[in-house]
Every structure is written in structure tokens, then in C-alpha cells.
Tab-separated table of C-alpha atoms in Angstrom:
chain	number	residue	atom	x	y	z
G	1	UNK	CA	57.846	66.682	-171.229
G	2	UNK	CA	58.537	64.281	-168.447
G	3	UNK	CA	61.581	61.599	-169.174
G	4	UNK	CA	59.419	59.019	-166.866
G	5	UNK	CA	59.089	55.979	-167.971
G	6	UNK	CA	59.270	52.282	-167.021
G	7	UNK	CA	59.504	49.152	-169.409
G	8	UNK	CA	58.656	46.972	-166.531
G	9	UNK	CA	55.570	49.039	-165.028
G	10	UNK	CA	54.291	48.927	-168.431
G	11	UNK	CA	54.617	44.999	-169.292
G	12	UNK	CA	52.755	44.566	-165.468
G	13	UNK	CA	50.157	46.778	-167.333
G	14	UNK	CA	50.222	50.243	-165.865
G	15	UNK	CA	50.951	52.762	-168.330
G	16	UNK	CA	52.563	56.366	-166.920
G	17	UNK	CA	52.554	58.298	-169.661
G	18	UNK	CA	48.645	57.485	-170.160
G	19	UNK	CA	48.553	58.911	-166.466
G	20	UNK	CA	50.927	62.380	-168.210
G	21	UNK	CA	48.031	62.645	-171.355
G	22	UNK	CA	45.214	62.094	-168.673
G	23	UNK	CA	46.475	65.275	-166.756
G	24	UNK	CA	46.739	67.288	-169.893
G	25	UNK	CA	43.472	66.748	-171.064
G	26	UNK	CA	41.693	66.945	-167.923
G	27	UNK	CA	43.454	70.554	-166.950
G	28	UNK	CA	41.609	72.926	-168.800
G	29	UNK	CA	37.894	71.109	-166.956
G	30	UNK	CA	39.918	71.780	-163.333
G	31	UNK	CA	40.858	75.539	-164.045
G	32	UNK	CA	37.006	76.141	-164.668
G	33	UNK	CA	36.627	76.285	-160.927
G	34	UNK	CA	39.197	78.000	-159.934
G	35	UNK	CA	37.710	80.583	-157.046
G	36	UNK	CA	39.668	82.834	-155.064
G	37	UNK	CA	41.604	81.109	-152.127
G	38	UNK	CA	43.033	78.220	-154.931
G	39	UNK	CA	46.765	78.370	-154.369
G	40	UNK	CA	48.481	75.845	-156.475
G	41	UNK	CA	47.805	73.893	-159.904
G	42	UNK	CA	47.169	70.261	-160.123
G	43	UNK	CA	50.324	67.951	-160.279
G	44	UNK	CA	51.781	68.817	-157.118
G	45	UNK	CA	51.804	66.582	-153.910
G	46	UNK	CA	49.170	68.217	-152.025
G	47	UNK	CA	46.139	70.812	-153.195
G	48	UNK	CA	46.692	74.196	-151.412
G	49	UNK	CA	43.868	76.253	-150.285
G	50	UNK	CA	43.389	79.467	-148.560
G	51	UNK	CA	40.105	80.147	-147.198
G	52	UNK	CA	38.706	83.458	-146.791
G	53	UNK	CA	38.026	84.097	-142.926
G	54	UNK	CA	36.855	87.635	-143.140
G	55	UNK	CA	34.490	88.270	-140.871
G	56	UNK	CA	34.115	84.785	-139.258
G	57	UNK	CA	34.682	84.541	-135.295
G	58	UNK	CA	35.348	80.638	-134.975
G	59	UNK	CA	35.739	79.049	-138.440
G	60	UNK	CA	34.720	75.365	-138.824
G	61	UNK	CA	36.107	73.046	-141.031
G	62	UNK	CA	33.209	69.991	-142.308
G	63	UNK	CA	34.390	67.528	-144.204
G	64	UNK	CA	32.707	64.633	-146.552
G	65	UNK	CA	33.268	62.241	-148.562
G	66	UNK	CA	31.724	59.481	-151.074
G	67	UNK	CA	31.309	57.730	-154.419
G	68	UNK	CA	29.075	57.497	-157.104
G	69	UNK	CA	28.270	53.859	-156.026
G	70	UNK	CA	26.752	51.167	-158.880
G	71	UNK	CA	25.011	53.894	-160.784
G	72	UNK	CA	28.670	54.112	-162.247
G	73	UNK	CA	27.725	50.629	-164.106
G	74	UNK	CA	24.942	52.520	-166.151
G	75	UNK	CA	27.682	54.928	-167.635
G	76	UNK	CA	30.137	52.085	-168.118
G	77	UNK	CA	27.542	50.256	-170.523
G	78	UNK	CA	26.223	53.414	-172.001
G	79	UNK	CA	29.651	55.017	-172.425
G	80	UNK	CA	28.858	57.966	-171.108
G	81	UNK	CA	31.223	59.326	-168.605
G	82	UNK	CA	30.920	62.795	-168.366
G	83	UNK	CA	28.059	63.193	-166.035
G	84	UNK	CA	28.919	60.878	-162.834
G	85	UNK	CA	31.433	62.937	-161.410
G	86	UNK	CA	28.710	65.721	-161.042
G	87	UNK	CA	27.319	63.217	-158.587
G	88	UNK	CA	30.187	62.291	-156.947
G	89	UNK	CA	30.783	66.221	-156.247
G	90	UNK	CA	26.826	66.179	-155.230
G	91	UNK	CA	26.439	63.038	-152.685
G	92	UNK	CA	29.684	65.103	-150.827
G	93	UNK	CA	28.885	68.914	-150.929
G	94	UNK	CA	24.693	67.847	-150.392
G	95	UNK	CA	26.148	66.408	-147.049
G	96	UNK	CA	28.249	69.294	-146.126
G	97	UNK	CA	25.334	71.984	-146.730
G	98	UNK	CA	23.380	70.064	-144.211
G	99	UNK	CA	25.113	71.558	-141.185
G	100	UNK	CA	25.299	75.346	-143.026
G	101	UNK	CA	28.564	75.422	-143.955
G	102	UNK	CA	29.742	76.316	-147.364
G	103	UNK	CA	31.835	73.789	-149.509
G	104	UNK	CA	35.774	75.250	-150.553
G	105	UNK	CA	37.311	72.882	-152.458
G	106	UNK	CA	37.328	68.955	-153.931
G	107	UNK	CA	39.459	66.250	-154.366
G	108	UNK	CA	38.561	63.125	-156.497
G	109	UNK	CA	39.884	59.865	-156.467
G	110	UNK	CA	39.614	57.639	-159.635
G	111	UNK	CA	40.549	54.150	-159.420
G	112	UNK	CA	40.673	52.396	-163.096
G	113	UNK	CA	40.980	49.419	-164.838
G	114	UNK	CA	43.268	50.999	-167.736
G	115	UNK	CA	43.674	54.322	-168.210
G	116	UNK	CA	42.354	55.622	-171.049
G	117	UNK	CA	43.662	59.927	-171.088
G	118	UNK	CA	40.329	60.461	-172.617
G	119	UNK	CA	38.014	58.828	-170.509
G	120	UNK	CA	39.453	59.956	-167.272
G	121	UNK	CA	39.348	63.145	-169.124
G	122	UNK	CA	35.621	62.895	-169.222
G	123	UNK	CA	35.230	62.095	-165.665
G	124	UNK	CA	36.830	64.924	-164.630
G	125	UNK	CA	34.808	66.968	-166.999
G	126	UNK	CA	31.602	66.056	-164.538
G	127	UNK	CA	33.722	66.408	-161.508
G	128	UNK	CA	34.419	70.085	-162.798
G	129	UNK	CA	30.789	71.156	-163.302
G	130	UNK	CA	29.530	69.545	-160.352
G	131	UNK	CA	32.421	71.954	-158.011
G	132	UNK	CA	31.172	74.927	-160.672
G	133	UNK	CA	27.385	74.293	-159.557
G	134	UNK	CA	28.499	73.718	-155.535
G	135	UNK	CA	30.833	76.915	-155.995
G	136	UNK	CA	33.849	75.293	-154.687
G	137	UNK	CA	37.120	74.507	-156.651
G	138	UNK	CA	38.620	71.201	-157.769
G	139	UNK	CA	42.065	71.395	-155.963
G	140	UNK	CA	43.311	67.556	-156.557
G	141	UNK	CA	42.648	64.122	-157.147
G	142	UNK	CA	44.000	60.400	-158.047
G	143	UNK	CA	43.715	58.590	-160.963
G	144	UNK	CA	44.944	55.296	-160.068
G	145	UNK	CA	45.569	51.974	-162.779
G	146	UNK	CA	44.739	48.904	-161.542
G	147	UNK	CA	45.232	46.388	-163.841
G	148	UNK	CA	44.568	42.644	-162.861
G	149	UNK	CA	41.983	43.661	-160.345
G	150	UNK	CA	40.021	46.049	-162.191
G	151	UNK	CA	38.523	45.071	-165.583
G	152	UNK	CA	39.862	47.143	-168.469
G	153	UNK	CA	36.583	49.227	-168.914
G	154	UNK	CA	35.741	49.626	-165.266
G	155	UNK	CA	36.390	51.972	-162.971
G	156	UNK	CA	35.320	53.487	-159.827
G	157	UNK	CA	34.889	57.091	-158.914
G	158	UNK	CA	34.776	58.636	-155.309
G	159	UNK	CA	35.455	62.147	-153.826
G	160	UNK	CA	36.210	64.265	-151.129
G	161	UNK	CA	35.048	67.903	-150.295
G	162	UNK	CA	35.852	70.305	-147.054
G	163	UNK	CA	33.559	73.249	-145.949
G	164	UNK	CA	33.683	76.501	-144.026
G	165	UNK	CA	31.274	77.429	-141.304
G	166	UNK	CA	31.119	79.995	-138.602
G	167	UNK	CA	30.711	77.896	-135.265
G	168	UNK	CA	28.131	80.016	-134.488
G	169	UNK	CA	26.301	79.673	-137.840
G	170	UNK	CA	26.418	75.665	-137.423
G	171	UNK	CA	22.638	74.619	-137.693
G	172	UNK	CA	21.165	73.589	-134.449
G	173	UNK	CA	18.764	70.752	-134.376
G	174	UNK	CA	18.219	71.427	-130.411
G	175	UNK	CA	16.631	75.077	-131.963
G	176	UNK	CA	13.231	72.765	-133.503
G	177	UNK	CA	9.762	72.713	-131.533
G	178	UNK	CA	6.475	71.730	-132.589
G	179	UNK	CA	5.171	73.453	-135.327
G	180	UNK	CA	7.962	74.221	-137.576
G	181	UNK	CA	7.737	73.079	-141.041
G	182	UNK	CA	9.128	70.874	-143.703
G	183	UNK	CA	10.132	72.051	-147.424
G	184	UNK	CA	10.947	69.624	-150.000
G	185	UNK	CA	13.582	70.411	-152.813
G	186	UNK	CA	12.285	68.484	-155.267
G	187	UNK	CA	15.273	65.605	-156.781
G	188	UNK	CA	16.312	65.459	-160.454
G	189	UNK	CA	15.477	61.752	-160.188
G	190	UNK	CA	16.827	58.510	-158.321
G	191	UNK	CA	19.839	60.518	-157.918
G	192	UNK	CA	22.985	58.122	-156.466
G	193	UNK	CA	21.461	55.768	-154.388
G	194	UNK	CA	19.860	52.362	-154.153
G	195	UNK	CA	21.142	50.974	-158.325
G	196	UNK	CA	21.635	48.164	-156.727
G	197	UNK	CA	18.523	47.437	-156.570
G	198	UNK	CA	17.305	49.350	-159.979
G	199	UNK	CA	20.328	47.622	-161.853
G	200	UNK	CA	18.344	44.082	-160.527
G	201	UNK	CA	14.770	45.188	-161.215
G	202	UNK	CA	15.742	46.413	-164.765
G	203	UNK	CA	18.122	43.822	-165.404
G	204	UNK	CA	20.500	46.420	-167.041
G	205	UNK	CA	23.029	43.915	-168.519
G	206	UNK	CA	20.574	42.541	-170.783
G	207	UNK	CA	18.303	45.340	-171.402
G	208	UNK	CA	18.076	47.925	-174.345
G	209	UNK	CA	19.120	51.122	-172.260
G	210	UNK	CA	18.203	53.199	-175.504
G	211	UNK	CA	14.091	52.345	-174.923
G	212	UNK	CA	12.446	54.917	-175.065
G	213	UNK	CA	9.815	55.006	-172.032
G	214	UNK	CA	6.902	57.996	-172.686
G	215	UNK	CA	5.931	58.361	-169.222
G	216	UNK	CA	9.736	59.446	-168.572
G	217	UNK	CA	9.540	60.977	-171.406
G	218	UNK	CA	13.204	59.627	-172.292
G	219	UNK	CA	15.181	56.747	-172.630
G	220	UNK	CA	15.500	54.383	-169.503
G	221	UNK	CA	19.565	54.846	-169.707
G	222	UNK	CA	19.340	58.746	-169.800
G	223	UNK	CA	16.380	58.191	-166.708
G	224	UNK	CA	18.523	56.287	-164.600
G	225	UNK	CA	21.763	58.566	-165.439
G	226	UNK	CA	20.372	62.030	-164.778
G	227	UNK	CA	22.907	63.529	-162.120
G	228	UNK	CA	22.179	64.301	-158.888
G	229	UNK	CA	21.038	67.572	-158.174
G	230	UNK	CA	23.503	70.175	-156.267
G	231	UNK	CA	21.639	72.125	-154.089
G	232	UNK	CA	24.360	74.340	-151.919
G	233	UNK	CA	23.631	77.762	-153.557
G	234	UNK	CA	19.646	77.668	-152.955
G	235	UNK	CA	20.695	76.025	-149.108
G	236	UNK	CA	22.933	78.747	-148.107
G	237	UNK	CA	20.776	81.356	-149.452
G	238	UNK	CA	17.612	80.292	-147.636
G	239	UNK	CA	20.173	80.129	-144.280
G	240	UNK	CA	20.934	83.366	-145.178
G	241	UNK	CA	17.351	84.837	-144.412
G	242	UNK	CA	15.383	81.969	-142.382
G	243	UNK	CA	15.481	80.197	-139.481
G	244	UNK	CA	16.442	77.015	-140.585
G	245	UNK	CA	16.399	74.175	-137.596
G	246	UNK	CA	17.490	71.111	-139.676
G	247	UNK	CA	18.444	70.020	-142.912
G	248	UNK	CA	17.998	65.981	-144.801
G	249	UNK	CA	19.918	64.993	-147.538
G	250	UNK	CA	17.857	62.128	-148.927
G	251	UNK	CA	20.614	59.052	-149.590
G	252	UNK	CA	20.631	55.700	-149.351
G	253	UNK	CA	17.904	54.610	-146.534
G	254	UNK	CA	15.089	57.072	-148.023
G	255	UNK	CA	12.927	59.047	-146.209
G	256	UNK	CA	13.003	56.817	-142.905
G	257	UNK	CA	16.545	57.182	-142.606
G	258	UNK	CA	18.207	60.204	-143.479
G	259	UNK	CA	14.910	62.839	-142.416
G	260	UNK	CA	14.782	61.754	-138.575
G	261	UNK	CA	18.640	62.589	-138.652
G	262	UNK	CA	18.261	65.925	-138.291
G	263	UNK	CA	15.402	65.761	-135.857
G	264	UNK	CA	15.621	66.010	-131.653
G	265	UNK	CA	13.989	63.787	-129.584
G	266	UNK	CA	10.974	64.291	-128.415
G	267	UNK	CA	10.157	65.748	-131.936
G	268	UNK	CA	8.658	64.243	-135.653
G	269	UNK	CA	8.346	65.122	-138.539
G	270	UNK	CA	4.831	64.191	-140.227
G	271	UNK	CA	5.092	64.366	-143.920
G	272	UNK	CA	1.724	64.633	-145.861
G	273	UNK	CA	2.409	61.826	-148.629
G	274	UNK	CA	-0.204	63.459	-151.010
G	275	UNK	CA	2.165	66.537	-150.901
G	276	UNK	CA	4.686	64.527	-152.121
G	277	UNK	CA	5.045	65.081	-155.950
G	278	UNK	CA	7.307	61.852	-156.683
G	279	UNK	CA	8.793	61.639	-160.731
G	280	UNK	CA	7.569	59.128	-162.804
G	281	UNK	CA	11.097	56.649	-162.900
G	282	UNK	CA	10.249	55.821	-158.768
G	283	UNK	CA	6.641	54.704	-160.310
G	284	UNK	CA	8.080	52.603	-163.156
G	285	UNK	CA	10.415	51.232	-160.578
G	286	UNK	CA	8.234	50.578	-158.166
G	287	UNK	CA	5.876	48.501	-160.284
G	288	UNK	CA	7.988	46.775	-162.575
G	289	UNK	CA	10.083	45.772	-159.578
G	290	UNK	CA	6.466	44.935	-157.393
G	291	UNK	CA	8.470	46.991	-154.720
G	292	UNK	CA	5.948	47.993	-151.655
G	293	UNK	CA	5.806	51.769	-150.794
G	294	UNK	CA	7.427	51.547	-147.034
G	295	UNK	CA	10.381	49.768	-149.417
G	296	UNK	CA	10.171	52.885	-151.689
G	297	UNK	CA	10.385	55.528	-149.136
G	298	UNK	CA	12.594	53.718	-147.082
G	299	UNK	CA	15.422	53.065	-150.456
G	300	UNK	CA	14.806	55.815	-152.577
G	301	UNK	CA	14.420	59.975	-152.703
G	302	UNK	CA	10.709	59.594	-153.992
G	303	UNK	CA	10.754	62.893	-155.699
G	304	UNK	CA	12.533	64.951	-152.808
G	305	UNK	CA	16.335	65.258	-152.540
G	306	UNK	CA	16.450	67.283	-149.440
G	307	UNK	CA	14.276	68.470	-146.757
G	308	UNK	CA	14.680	71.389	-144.555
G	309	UNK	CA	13.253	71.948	-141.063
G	310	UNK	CA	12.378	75.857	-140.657
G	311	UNK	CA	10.402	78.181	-137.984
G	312	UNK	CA	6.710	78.858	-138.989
G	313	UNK	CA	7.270	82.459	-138.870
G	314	UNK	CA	10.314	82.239	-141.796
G	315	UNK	CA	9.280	79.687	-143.840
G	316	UNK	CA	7.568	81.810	-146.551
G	317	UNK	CA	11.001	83.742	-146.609
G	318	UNK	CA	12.773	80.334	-146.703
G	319	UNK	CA	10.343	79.852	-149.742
G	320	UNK	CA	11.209	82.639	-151.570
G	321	UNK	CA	15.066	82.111	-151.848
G	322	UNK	CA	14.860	78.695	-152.505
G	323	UNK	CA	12.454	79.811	-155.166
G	324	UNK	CA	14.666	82.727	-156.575
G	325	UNK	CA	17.750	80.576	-156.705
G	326	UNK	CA	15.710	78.321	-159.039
G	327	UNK	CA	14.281	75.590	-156.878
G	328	UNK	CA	10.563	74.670	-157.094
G	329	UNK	CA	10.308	74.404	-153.419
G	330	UNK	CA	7.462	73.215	-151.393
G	331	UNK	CA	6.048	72.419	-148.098
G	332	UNK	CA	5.271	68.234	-147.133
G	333	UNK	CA	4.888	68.798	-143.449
G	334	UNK	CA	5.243	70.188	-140.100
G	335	UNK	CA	7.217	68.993	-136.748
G	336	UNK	CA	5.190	68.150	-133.978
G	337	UNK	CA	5.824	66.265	-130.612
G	338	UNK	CA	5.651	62.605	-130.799
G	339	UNK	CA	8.527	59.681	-130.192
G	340	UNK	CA	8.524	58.968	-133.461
G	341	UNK	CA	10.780	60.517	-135.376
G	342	UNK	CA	8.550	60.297	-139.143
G	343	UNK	CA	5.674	59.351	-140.069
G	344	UNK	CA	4.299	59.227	-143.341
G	345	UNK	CA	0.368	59.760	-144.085
């Protein structure tokens, strides 16, 4: 039992021993993904981390980072805190996976209005199953109090994840040519992007979160809080045995942001917007909030959380392991030469 303890720290309103209980609770959620390489426990100054290099000729560190963003508002008001962190762990390792590498290990960084042992607890709880899913392990983290600038119930949750990748394993855009095709990996749902805007169009403050909507077949709050889908297993397995050119996670900007990032010049991608099969929250969003289409696909996911850029020739094997590992892939397109980057028809 620590003997820390200030009377002064506490009357400015942080409370250190809260920080003590919030560790305790929180450990048992962070030794669920513990893989080999994890070196130390949580508590110490720094996360250690040996990564296995077995058979790699130029490793590659990749690193990302992010938050959860506003969508953290919808789990303040419901009081349900156990499922953002598995999207702060996804809007990180979804980026990493993008270049082929293989996410290690996590940090998270929770900044808090009072700490509360058993809420933190909670967010780590998501954090935890979100490295489980991504196979990496939760080496770290923060939880910081910030009374005065932070209201007592708010808080604000972020993260940071590193990757492995053979140099010569890195995906190459400059590999694409006309021809090659785009699969979809269908979303979970708005994922972690663009609540700004759903927070305004639903006016969430003074709505009943609990409705029940049939076409979602759910309430509106459990709609709008459904994590964001973590898709590095089914990635790395379809790397494993295709020719994969390019890889989109679909973030904030949509379709006509984050797809052209992967693509060359010279190069587009023309996705078939019929193909698209979009869930029904972007179609109660989109007309409640009289939001036009180009605003849709240019904000929001629409249905498809990543896209990946593969050869002709491999894309039915690229098919069948994202299929096996549990994803109902499916093809929305093809590259073909035009200065363009997307277009959507």
C-alpha cells in the first residue's frame, strides 16, 4: 500500500489514491493481452516491449495514434463506458494495418474530469478487448485528473499503438495498374467519425437515446455506440496470400478522402455505388439530417470501413481469407486509369 498522499493536491481537487484504486481495478482487463514480447507490468515509468524479429530482414516500426473523438459524449450521457476504448484501440491499429504491418502493443491516455477508480476501470475494460481483437498487448497508459478544466463527468480518451513490418513486406501503392480491384469490409456502423455532425442532427442532449428505432433494429444510443470494427487479423491474413496494392481505412473525410490515399497517380478507383450495401443508421441520418449523398460519402463510412486494392488474378484468394477470418467481404470496384482519383457511380 502506497504512503502517498497530499492534503493540498486533494483540496485543489485531484485525488491520488483514486488514481492507486483506478490501477487496481483496471489490472486484471490489461493482463488479458498480455502476448509474448510484454516485458514489464503496468505502474512503471515506461512500457517495455520486445518484439519478435525472427525471420524479418529489415524490421519497420509504424506508429499511430488517435481518440475516440465526440462519439465519447454518447457514452458520457448513456453511462456506458466500457465500449469506447475498443474504438480508440480501432481508429489506431485500422491505420497501422494499412501499410501491412502488424500492431505490438498500446498505450492509452485518459484525461478526466474526476477520477472515478471504477469508471476509468471501465474504459480500460474496452481498451483491453479492442488490443485482444487487434492481437497486440496493452503495455501503458495515463489517467490524468483535471479538475477545473474538465467537468466532473467528462473525460476524454485517446491512444497510441506501434507496429512491426518487414521493409520489404511494406505495401506498395506504386505496385497498382488498371484493372485491379476493390473489396469492401463491410463497417459495424458510423464507427468513430463525423458525431459531430450526428450529435447536431439528432440533437442528443435533448433526445431519448433509449428509442427504440425498428429499421436499426435497436435503440438510437446503442446505434450510434456500436464500436468500431478491428479488422487487423482478416488484413494480415489476406496479405498473407494476395497481392494486395493498397489499403483505405474509411475515417473522417469518407470515401473521397481516405480511398484516393492509397491510390498512384495516374490511377482511380471507380466504385459501383449499387454495390455498396450501406446500414440502415447512414439512411436515418441522412434523411433526418436532409444531408445530400456527396455529403454522406464524403463524412461518413457508408457501410464500408476499409477498402483494399488487390491484383485481378488474387482477389478471389484475397476473398477467401477475409471470408474465413469472419468478414463478409465484397467487391465495389476496379482501378482503372483516369486523373481522378474516385469516382462514385
Amino acid at each position: 500500500m502506497s504512503k502517498s498522499f497530499s492534503a493540498a493536491y486533494a483540496a485543489a481537487g485531484v485525488d491520488i489514491e483514486a488514481g492507486y484504486e483506478g490501477v487496481k481495478l483496471m489490472k486484471k482487463h490489461v493482463e488479458r493481452t498480455f502476448i509474448p514480447g510484454v516485458v514489464s507490468d503496468i505502474g512503471g515509468f515506461g512500457g517495455l516491449f520486445a518484439p519478435q524479429l525472427s525471420g524479418m530482414k529489415e524490421p519497420v516500426l509504424v506508429s499511430g495514434t488517435d481518440g475516440v473523438g465526440t462519439k465519447q459524449r454518447i457514452a458520457q450521457l448513456l453511462k456506458k463506458h466500457d465500449t469506447v476504448g475498443i474504438d480508440c484501440v480501432a481508429m489506431c491499429v485500422n491505420d497501422i494495418v494499412c501499410c501491412g504491418a502488424k500492431p505490438i502493443f498500446f498505450l492509452d491516455y485518459i484525461a478526466i474530469g474526476k477520477n472515478k477508480p471504477e469508471k476509468v476501470a471501465e474504459l480500460v475494460l474496452g481498451v483491453a478487448e479492442g488490443c485482444v481483437q487487434a492481437g497486440c498487448a496493452l503495455i501503458g497508459g495515463e489517467t490524468a485528473e483535471h479538475p477545473g478544466t474538465m467537468q466532473p463527468d467528462d473525460y476524454d480518451l485517446a491512444g497510441f499503438s506501434v507496429g512491426i513490418v518487414d521493409k520489404e513486406k511494406v505495401l506498395d501503392k506504386n505496385k497498382m495498374c488498371a484493372g485491379d480491384v476493390v473489396i469492401a469490409l463491410p463497417s459495424s456502423g458510423i464507427h468513430s467519425n463525423g458525431y459531430s455532425l450526428v450529435r447536431k442532427i439528432f440533437d442528443v442532449e435533448n433526445t431519448d437515446l433509449g428509442q427504440h428505432f425498428d429499421e436499426l433494429g435497436t435503440t438510437l444510443g446503442e446505434a450510434l455506440l456500436t464500436p468500431t470494427k478491428i479488422y487487423v487479423q482478416p488484413l494480415l491474413a489476406a496479405i498473407e496470400v494476395s497481392d494486395v496494392h493498397g489499403v483505405s481505412h474509411i475515417t473522417g473525410g469518407g470515401f473521397y478522402e481516405n480511398i484516393p490515399r492509397c491510390i498512384p497517380d495516374g490511377l482511380g478507383a471507380k466504385i459501383e455505388k449499387a454495390a455498396i450495401k450501406t446500414p440502415a443508421i447512414f439512411k436515418l441520418l441522412q434523411r433526418k439530417g436532409n444531408v445530400g449523398e456527396r455529403d454522406m460519402f464524403n463524412t461518413y463510412n457508408m457501410g464500408v470501413g476499409m477498402s483494399l486494392v488487390v491484383s485481378r488474378n488474387t482477389a478471389d484468394k484475397a476473398l477467401d481469407a477475409l471470408r474465413a477470418a469472419g468478414e463478409n467481404a465484397y467487391v465495389i470496384g476496379e482501378i482503372e486509369k483516369s486523373e481522378e482519383k474516385i469516382a462514385i457511380c
